[in-house]
């Protein structure tokens, strides 16, 4: 599925999310709280054999490298031509309790923002890694149940410390 | 004495050759892709692994003292191992571009860029990969002990004017 279709699905799911609660989540906490009840919202949990601080270090290394990007997509039909410019904004937080990765998308062109947009854009994914034991962590992904397969695969790789690379966000 | 048919044949060949030359010249002029000269001592080894159907290239730019950049040329990473020569003692700006196209997926391009300031007499390894829609570029400096030390990526915004 190409990026335009996925973006449209993600945006629609966000609209449903906002429709359910009357606004778009303005913080990561609001996103965590409101996503489980939202249309196409999914909370996925899994465990990895790494400490949450190691996961945090990988997030800190890879998120700015891979997700601090601007993606331009175009769609053209016989009667229209549309350009969507999206700035991706990742944030990594490491506390003594958990590691957090927030991914936000700021549509700079081609998408009408009906709802109030948080400073770095709409939240599209939040990932938490919390300790289970010294070298084991539980990872929780708050995300849409459709699309973003490449991004999800990459972040799972970062969490597990395997096959580390950047997701091709045009896919 | 030449026949009319032979004269027309000569004229056709002349005009065909001229047209071909003009078209080729125009194509060359229109294309902004310049092959990187790669004449300097080879100090960088590029190891490339990509899925079939994915084309990888490096655009190399010279970084001026004011942090402005000037395009030096492009290297097509069409061999698994390639040796390139970058100038030492000053920064080069490298843009790694992965292009893919498919019948159902259309074409797409994603790029990754970094600054690299090679040191004299030091060799570097760049591991470039694009597998299953995951790409990576990792640069290592080869130490005297033959161990490798990863070099963190630096964006052009990190450049400080001299």
Coordinates of C-alpha atoms in Angstrom, one line a residue:
Chain A
X1 CA 0.0 0.0 0.0
X2 CA 1.5 3.3 -0.9
X3 CA 2.2 6.2 1.4
X4 CA -0.7 8.4 0.2
X5 CA -3.3 5.6 0.9
X6 CA -1.7 5.0 4.4
X7 CA -1.7 8.7 5.1
X8 CA -5.3 9.0 4.2
X9 CA -6.2 6.0 6.4
X10 CA -4.2 7.5 9.3
X11 CA -5.8 10.9 8.9
X12 CA -9.3 9.3 8.7
X13 CA -8.6 7.3 11.8
X14 CA -7.4 10.4 13.5
X15 CA -10.6 12.2 12.5
X16 CA -12.6 9.3 14.0
X17 CA -10.5 9.5 17.1
X18 CA -11.2 13.2 17.3
X19 CA -14.9 12.6 16.5
X20 CA -15.2 10.3 19.5
X21 CA -13.6 12.7 21.9
X22 CA -14.3 16.1 20.4
X23 CA -10.6 17.1 20.0
X24 CA -7.3 15.8 18.9
X25 CA -4.9 14.5 21.7
X26 CA -2.6 17.4 22.6
X27 CA -0.1 15.4 24.6
X28 CA 1.3 11.8 24.6
X29 CA -0.7 11.1 27.8
X30 CA -3.9 12.1 26.1
X31 CA -3.0 10.0 23.1
X32 CA -2.4 6.9 25.3
X33 CA -5.7 7.4 27.1
X34 CA -7.9 8.1 24.0
X35 CA -6.4 5.7 21.4
X36 CA -7.7 2.4 22.8
X37 CA -11.4 3.4 22.3
X38 CA -10.8 5.0 18.9
X39 CA -11.7 3.6 15.5
X40 CA -8.6 1.7 14.1
X41 CA -6.7 2.4 17.3
X42 CA -4.5 -0.5 18.6
X43 CA -2.4 -1.1 21.6
X44 CA 0.3 -3.7 21.0
X45 CA 2.4 -5.1 23.8
X46 CA 5.4 -7.4 23.5
X47 CA 8.6 -8.2 25.5
X48 CA 12.2 -7.9 24.5
X49 CA 15.4 -9.1 26.2
X50 CA 16.9 -5.7 26.7
X51 CA 16.9 -3.1 29.4
X52 CA 14.7 -0.1 28.9
X53 CA 17.7 2.2 29.1
X54 CA 19.4 0.3 26.2
X55 CA 16.2 0.6 24.2
X56 CA 16.2 4.3 25.1
X57 CA 19.7 4.7 23.8
X58 CA 18.8 3.1 20.5
X59 CA 15.7 5.3 20.3
X60 CA 17.9 8.3 21.0
X61 CA 20.3 7.3 18.2
X62 CA 17.8 6.2 15.6
X63 CA 14.8 8.5 16.0
X64 CA 16.5 11.7 15.1
X65 CA 18.4 10.0 12.3
X66 CA 15.4 8.3 10.7
X67 CA 12.3 10.2 11.8
X68 CA 13.3 13.8 11.9
X69 CA 12.4 14.1 8.2
X70 CA 10.1 15.9 5.8
X71 CA 8.2 13.7 3.4
X72 CA 6.6 15.0 0.2
X73 CA 4.0 12.9 -1.6
X74 CA 2.1 13.8 -4.7
X75 CA -1.1 12.4 -6.2
X76 CA -2.2 13.2 -9.7
X77 CA -5.4 12.4 -11.5
X78 CA -6.7 13.8 -14.8
X79 CA -8.4 16.6 -12.9
X80 CA -6.3 17.2 -9.9
X81 CA -2.8 17.4 -8.6
X82 CA -2.1 17.4 -4.9
X83 CA 1.1 17.8 -2.9
X84 CA 1.2 16.8 0.7
X85 CA 4.3 17.9 2.8
X86 CA 4.6 16.3 6.2
X87 CA 7.2 17.0 8.8
X88 CA 7.9 14.1 11.1
X89 CA 8.9 15.0 14.6
X90 CA 10.2 12.4 17.0
X91 CA 10.8 12.9 20.7
X92 CA 12.6 10.5 23.0
X93 CA 12.2 10.7 26.8
X94 CA 14.1 8.5 29.3
X95 CA 13.1 8.6 32.9
X96 CA 14.0 6.2 35.7
X97 CA 10.7 4.4 35.1
X98 CA 10.5 4.0 31.4
X99 CA 11.6 5.1 27.9
X100 CA 9.2 6.9 25.7
X101 CA 9.2 7.5 21.9
X102 CA 6.6 10.0 20.6
X103 CA 6.1 10.4 16.9
X104 CA 4.2 13.4 15.6
X105 CA 3.3 14.5 12.1
X106 CA 2.9 18.1 11.2
X107 CA 1.2 18.6 7.8
X108 CA 2.8 21.7 6.3
X109 CA 1.0 21.6 3.0
X110 CA -1.9 19.8 1.4
X111 CA -3.9 18.8 4.5
X112 CA -6.4 21.1 6.1
X113 CA -6.0 21.0 9.9
X114 CA -9.6 21.2 11.3
X115 CA -8.7 20.5 14.9
X116 CA -6.2 22.2 17.1
X117 CA -2.7 20.9 16.2
X118 CA -0.2 20.3 19.0
X119 CA 3.1 22.2 18.6
X120 CA 5.0 19.4 16.8
X121 CA 2.0 18.0 15.0
X122 CA -0.7 15.3 15.5
X123 CA 0.4 12.3 17.5
X124 CA 0.5 9.3 15.3
X125 CA 2.4 6.8 17.5
X126 CA 3.6 6.6 21.1
X127 CA 6.0 3.8 22.2
X128 CA 6.8 3.0 25.8
X129 CA 9.4 0.6 27.1
X130 CA 9.1 -0.3 30.8
X131 CA 11.3 -2.7 32.8
X132 CA 10.1 -6.3 33.5
X133 CA 13.5 -7.3 34.9
X134 CA 17.1 -6.2 34.7
X135 CA 17.5 -7.2 31.0
X136 CA 13.9 -7.6 30.0
X137 CA 11.4 -4.9 29.0
X138 CA 7.8 -4.6 28.0
X139 CA 7.2 -2.5 25.0
X140 CA 3.8 -0.9 24.4
X141 CA 2.9 0.6 21.0
X142 CA 0.0 2.9 20.8
X143 CA -0.8 3.2 17.1
X144 CA -3.2 2.8 14.3
X145 CA -4.2 -0.8 13.4
X146 CA -3.6 -0.2 9.7
X147 CA -0.7 1.1 7.8
X148 CA 2.8 2.1 8.8
X149 CA 4.0 -1.5 8.6
X150 CA 7.6 -0.4 7.8
X151 CA 7.7 2.1 10.7
X152 CA 6.4 -0.5 13.1
X153 CA 8.9 -3.1 11.9
X154 CA 11.8 -0.6 12.3
X155 CA 10.8 0.4 15.8
X156 CA 10.4 -3.2 16.8
X157 CA 14.0 -3.7 15.5
X158 CA 15.2 -0.8 17.5
X159 CA 13.5 -2.1 20.6
X160 CA 15.0 -5.6 20.2
X161 CA 18.4 -4.3 19.0
X162 CA 18.1 -6.3 15.8
X163 CA 18.1 -5.4 12.2
X164 CA 18.5 -1.7 13.1
X165 CA 17.8 0.7 10.3
X166 CA 15.5 3.5 9.1
X167 CA 12.1 2.8 7.8
X168 CA 11.4 4.0 4.3
X169 CA 8.6 6.4 5.1
X170 CA 7.6 6.7 1.4
X171 CA 6.3 3.1 1.6
Chain B
X1 CA 29.0 10.3 -61.1
X2 CA 26.8 9.7 -58.1
X3 CA 23.2 8.7 -58.6
X4 CA 20.3 10.6 -56.9
X5 CA 19.7 7.6 -54.7
X6 CA 23.2 7.6 -53.4
X7 CA 23.2 11.4 -52.8
X8 CA 19.9 11.0 -50.8
X9 CA 21.5 8.2 -48.8
X10 CA 24.6 10.4 -48.0
X11 CA 22.3 13.3 -47.1
X12 CA 20.2 11.1 -44.9
X13 CA 23.2 9.7 -43.1
X14 CA 24.6 13.2 -42.6
X15 CA 21.3 14.6 -41.2
X16 CA 20.7 11.5 -39.1
X17 CA 24.2 11.8 -37.5
X18 CA 23.8 15.5 -36.9
X19 CA 20.4 15.0 -35.3
X20 CA 21.7 12.2 -33.1
X21 CA 24.6 14.4 -32.1
X22 CA 22.3 17.3 -31.2
X23 CA 19.9 15.1 -29.3
X24 CA 22.7 13.5 -27.3
X25 CA 24.3 16.8 -26.6
X26 CA 20.9 18.1 -25.4
X27 CA 20.4 15.1 -23.2
X28 CA 23.8 15.4 -21.7
X29 CA 23.3 19.1 -21.1
X30 CA 19.9 18.6 -19.6
X31 CA 21.0 15.9 -17.2
X32 CA 22.3 17.4 -14.0
X33 CA 24.0 14.1 -13.0
X34 CA 27.7 14.4 -13.1
X35 CA 29.9 11.4 -12.4
X36 CA 32.1 12.0 -9.3
X37 CA 35.6 12.2 -10.7
X38 CA 37.0 9.9 -7.9
X39 CA 40.6 10.7 -8.7
X40 CA 41.8 11.3 -5.2
X41 CA 43.6 8.6 -3.1
X42 CA 41.0 6.0 -2.1
X43 CA 40.2 6.4 1.6
X44 CA 36.6 5.2 1.8
X45 CA 35.3 1.8 1.2
X46 CA 31.6 1.6 0.5
X47 CA 29.9 -1.8 1.2
X48 CA 26.4 -1.9 -0.4
X49 CA 23.6 -4.4 0.1
X50 CA 20.3 -3.6 -1.5
X51 CA 17.2 -5.5 -2.6
X52 CA 16.9 -6.0 -6.3
X53 CA 15.0 -3.2 -8.0
X54 CA 16.5 -0.6 -5.6
X55 CA 19.1 1.8 -7.0
X56 CA 21.5 3.4 -4.6
X57 CA 23.7 6.4 -5.3
X58 CA 25.8 8.9 -3.4
X59 CA 25.8 12.6 -4.3
X60 CA 28.9 14.2 -3.1
X61 CA 29.2 17.9 -2.4
X62 CA 32.2 20.0 -1.4
X63 CA 31.6 22.0 1.8
X64 CA 32.9 25.6 1.5
X65 CA 34.3 27.5 4.5
X66 CA 31.0 29.4 4.8
X67 CA 29.2 26.0 4.9
X68 CA 27.8 26.5 1.4
X69 CA 28.0 23.4 -0.7
X70 CA 29.1 22.8 -4.3
X71 CA 28.1 19.6 -6.2
X72 CA 31.1 17.5 -7.0
X73 CA 29.4 14.5 -8.6
X74 CA 27.4 11.3 -8.1
X75 CA 28.6 7.8 -7.6
X76 CA 26.3 4.9 -8.5
X77 CA 26.6 2.1 -6.0
X78 CA 26.3 -0.7 -8.5
X79 CA 28.9 -2.9 -7.0
X80 CA 28.8 -4.5 -3.5
X81 CA 32.2 -3.0 -2.7
X82 CA 33.5 0.3 -4.1
X83 CA 36.5 2.4 -3.2
X84 CA 36.2 6.2 -3.3
X85 CA 38.5 9.1 -2.6
X86 CA 37.3 12.0 -0.5
X87 CA 39.4 15.0 0.2
X88 CA 41.0 15.0 3.7
X89 CA 41.1 17.9 6.1
X90 CA 37.8 19.3 5.0
X91 CA 34.2 18.3 5.1
X92 CA 32.3 16.6 2.3
X93 CA 28.5 16.5 2.3
X94 CA 27.1 13.1 1.2
X95 CA 23.6 12.4 0.2
X96 CA 22.7 8.7 -0.1
X97 CA 19.7 8.2 -2.3
X98 CA 17.7 5.0 -2.6
X99 CA 15.3 4.8 -5.5
X100 CA 12.9 2.0 -6.1
X101 CA 10.0 1.4 -8.5
X102 CA 7.4 -1.3 -8.9
X103 CA 4.4 -1.9 -11.2
X104 CA 1.9 -1.7 -8.3
X105 CA 3.8 0.5 -5.9
X106 CA 5.0 3.3 -8.3
X107 CA 8.4 4.9 -7.8
X108 CA 9.8 6.4 -4.6
X109 CA 12.9 7.9 -3.4
X110 CA 14.3 8.3 0.1
X111 CA 17.6 10.0 1.0
X112 CA 19.9 10.2 4.0
X113 CA 22.6 12.8 4.3
X114 CA 25.6 13.4 6.5
X115 CA 28.8 15.4 6.7
X116 CA 32.1 13.6 6.8
X117 CA 35.5 15.2 7.4
X118 CA 38.1 12.5 6.6
X119 CA 41.4 12.7 8.4
X120 CA 44.7 12.2 6.6
X121 CA 46.0 8.6 6.4
X122 CA 42.8 7.3 8.0
X123 CA 40.5 4.9 6.1
X124 CA 36.7 4.8 6.4
X125 CA 34.1 2.1 5.8
X126 CA 30.5 3.1 4.9
X127 CA 28.0 0.3 5.1
X128 CA 24.9 1.1 3.0
X129 CA 21.9 -1.1 3.0
X130 CA 18.3 -1.2 1.8
X131 CA 16.4 -4.4 2.7
X132 CA 12.7 -4.9 3.0
X133 CA 12.0 -1.1 3.1
X134 CA 14.5 -0.6 5.9
X135 CA 17.6 1.4 5.0
X136 CA 20.8 2.2 6.9
X137 CA 24.0 4.1 6.4
X138 CA 26.7 3.5 9.0
X139 CA 30.1 5.1 8.8
X140 CA 33.1 3.7 10.6
X141 CA 36.6 5.0 11.0
X142 CA 39.2 2.2 10.8
X143 CA 41.6 2.6 13.7
X144 CA 45.3 1.6 13.7
X145 CA 44.4 -1.6 15.7
X146 CA 42.2 -2.5 12.8
X147 CA 39.2 -2.0 15.0
X148 CA 36.3 0.1 13.8
X149 CA 34.8 3.1 15.5
X150 CA 31.4 4.4 14.4
X151 CA 31.1 8.0 13.4
X152 CA 27.9 9.8 14.3
X153 CA 26.0 11.3 11.5
X154 CA 26.2 15.1 11.2
X155 CA 23.7 17.2 9.3
X156 CA 24.6 20.2 7.2
X157 CA 23.1 22.4 9.9
X158 CA 25.9 21.2 12.2
X159 CA 28.5 22.9 9.9
X160 CA 30.1 25.9 11.5
X161 CA 31.4 28.6 9.2
X162 CA 35.2 29.2 9.4

